[in-house]
């Protein structure tokens, strides 16, 4: 252990004002991939002046030697402004004599960091870490050399070599040295769980460029996660979008390499591929890939991809994958397509439609316009509920499968599954034997539970079946979001102790064999808010993977698709709060922040919330679900380390505690 060292924090404006801190290197340990430097910091008593650390522009920091000679510490000497901010954060946490435990992580492989924020990304919701901060810049390289421990210890050498730092969580103000030693050991074990993958890549990095068709966010507050991931990965994004989008504003240039005004309509016009190709050529520089997260554009992109020198799945395959009628027919469902009520009634006269059946738009999203139809009399109303301005006129009619519904998310590279996970979509608003929730009569999401509770053989059945369909279509790369059910599952939803969850079915001597029922294919990650739950539960960012796969960066794709070594860190439930109000209401949202209100009223629940957001603002006009448009008011990602039962109970409490009103 190194000797006791001292820091002095001085005011630039008043040199008489200063605070003194002590620190010591508690231990240094090395793994194959990193060196851990464990520090304890604390403030020496006696200072009663203004809080210098909360005025960073007025702060100078010096390391003192035993003769009280000083060496100034600056952002440059620490290696980055991020490391400087971490040091300030550490000193703030060391106030009033309470010791603050800090771990610096020094890479021991030479090469470049897989993404600059990988350390805080992998430590989200760690129960042992109060704060995780990256010191790295995108594509930053490291020598892989271990920090030599000497006395006196040069703090700047340690910080400059580190890729990031952790401030460890303490249960009380006073923690003994023995307890700190235990905490350091626990966190080191957690490091092995979270960082045992090649997060330093060998070689020299190359910046790549990705063309994005459809900007994927209507407002700077909505959907910036993709652009943040691109920045952390060192990938340039060229945005192809209609003129007037907020990303065209020069003030937003930090989020994209270029903005190319491009005529895009949804549903797409037949010549949209020509517009996309013209925009790529207008950009005038090579691109390493092209993607979209608006499914309806994929067919047109695939048609022109070869002309810009990039690869996609075959155009006909993308047409099938992004059209729900064609998908259903491809996998062998008895499905019928129509574009009007008259066409649907004509089909109903010619064939015996199986009731209950599902009516849904062929080009739909967010379960909009999806209706369970119990009888022929209800068919016209179901068709009228489709918002044709958003989803076009074509819709599909097919048999309703009553097995447990799931989301199956896959990461594919050259036809191999790099990562797969499945969540349970608890029965939706019109799913439980035709019963409704509130006034909702359609398929509005309510809860998604990660990971699934289906038995392993049914999980394997789903993955093998759905991957087989994708490969047969010629779709071999990308992050895929598929929705499906298990027909004749060994599990069913039943209410027990006031909670609805999967329970084993009663044994049946003649129960048919289980099979995978594909509902739809989405050749993209699930929505941004939905992907957050994967990031915190498994340590994997689907949008970051979509970026590196989009530019053909196979090495980083393999690295970033590796989950925590010990599996999901908890059970997590996404609790959707859909808009629900009387149709006679004006539909004007009359509440402030739903999430902030709940967190303030129920701090006991707040500690189980990983992320949450209110998605509408006071005074905003909200469409009623009966208009065919779904609006989520808010969502909460709720977790439990104790297991699924506690998570379900927490999710129930949060839904009950949500408060909002409409005019």
Short mmCIF file of C-alpha atoms in Angstrom, two decimals, residues 31-35 104-119 122-123 134 136 140 142 161-164 191 194-202 555-556 559-560 562:
data_model
loop_
_atom_site.label_atom_id
_atom_site.label_comp_id
_atom_site.label_asym_id
_atom_site.label_seq_id
_atom_site.Cartn_x
_atom_site.Cartn_y
_atom_site.Cartn_z
CA UNK A 31 -6.63 -9.21 -14.21
CA UNK A 32 -5.87 -10.29 -17.74
CA UNK A 33 -7.77 -7.31 -19.17
CA UNK A 34 -7.37 -4.55 -16.61
CA UNK A 35 -5.57 -3.22 -13.58
CA UNK A 104 -9.80 3.30 -11.40
CA UNK A 105 -9.76 0.83 -14.30
CA UNK A 106 -6.58 0.71 -16.39
CA UNK A 107 -6.72 -1.35 -19.63
CA UNK A 108 -4.00 -4.01 -19.92
CA UNK A 109 -4.50 -4.73 -23.64
CA UNK A 110 -3.09 -2.43 -26.29
CA UNK A 111 -5.57 -1.14 -28.82
CA UNK A 112 -8.68 1.05 -28.93
CA UNK A 113 -11.72 1.14 -26.71
CA UNK A 114 -14.75 -0.61 -28.22
CA UNK A 115 -16.94 2.38 -27.34
CA UNK A 116 -15.93 5.30 -25.18
CA UNK A 117 -18.75 4.94 -22.63
CA UNK A 118 -18.47 1.16 -22.22
CA UNK A 119 -17.64 1.30 -18.48
CA UNK A 122 -21.89 -1.91 -18.28
CA UNK A 123 -22.25 -0.63 -14.70
CA UNK A 134 -15.69 7.14 -18.57
CA UNK A 136 -12.19 7.89 -22.79
CA UNK A 140 -9.16 6.21 -27.98
CA UNK A 142 -4.28 2.55 -24.92
CA UNK A 161 -3.73 5.67 -17.70
CA UNK A 162 -7.31 4.80 -16.67
CA UNK A 163 -10.24 4.36 -19.06
CA UNK A 164 -12.78 5.14 -16.35
CA UNK A 191 -15.89 -6.20 -12.70
CA UNK A 194 -19.36 -7.02 -16.36
CA UNK A 195 -16.07 -6.47 -18.21
CA UNK A 196 -14.89 -9.98 -19.11
CA UNK A 197 -15.11 -9.42 -22.85
CA UNK A 198 -12.76 -7.76 -25.39
CA UNK A 199 -13.62 -4.12 -24.65
CA UNK A 200 -10.19 -3.09 -25.91
CA UNK A 201 -9.84 -4.04 -29.58
CA UNK A 202 -6.42 -4.66 -31.16
CA UNK A 555 -15.08 -7.39 -34.53
CA UNK A 556 -16.86 -4.75 -32.47
CA UNK A 559 -17.50 -7.84 -28.59
CA UNK A 560 -20.55 -5.69 -27.91
CA UNK A 562 -21.50 -10.38 -25.14
#
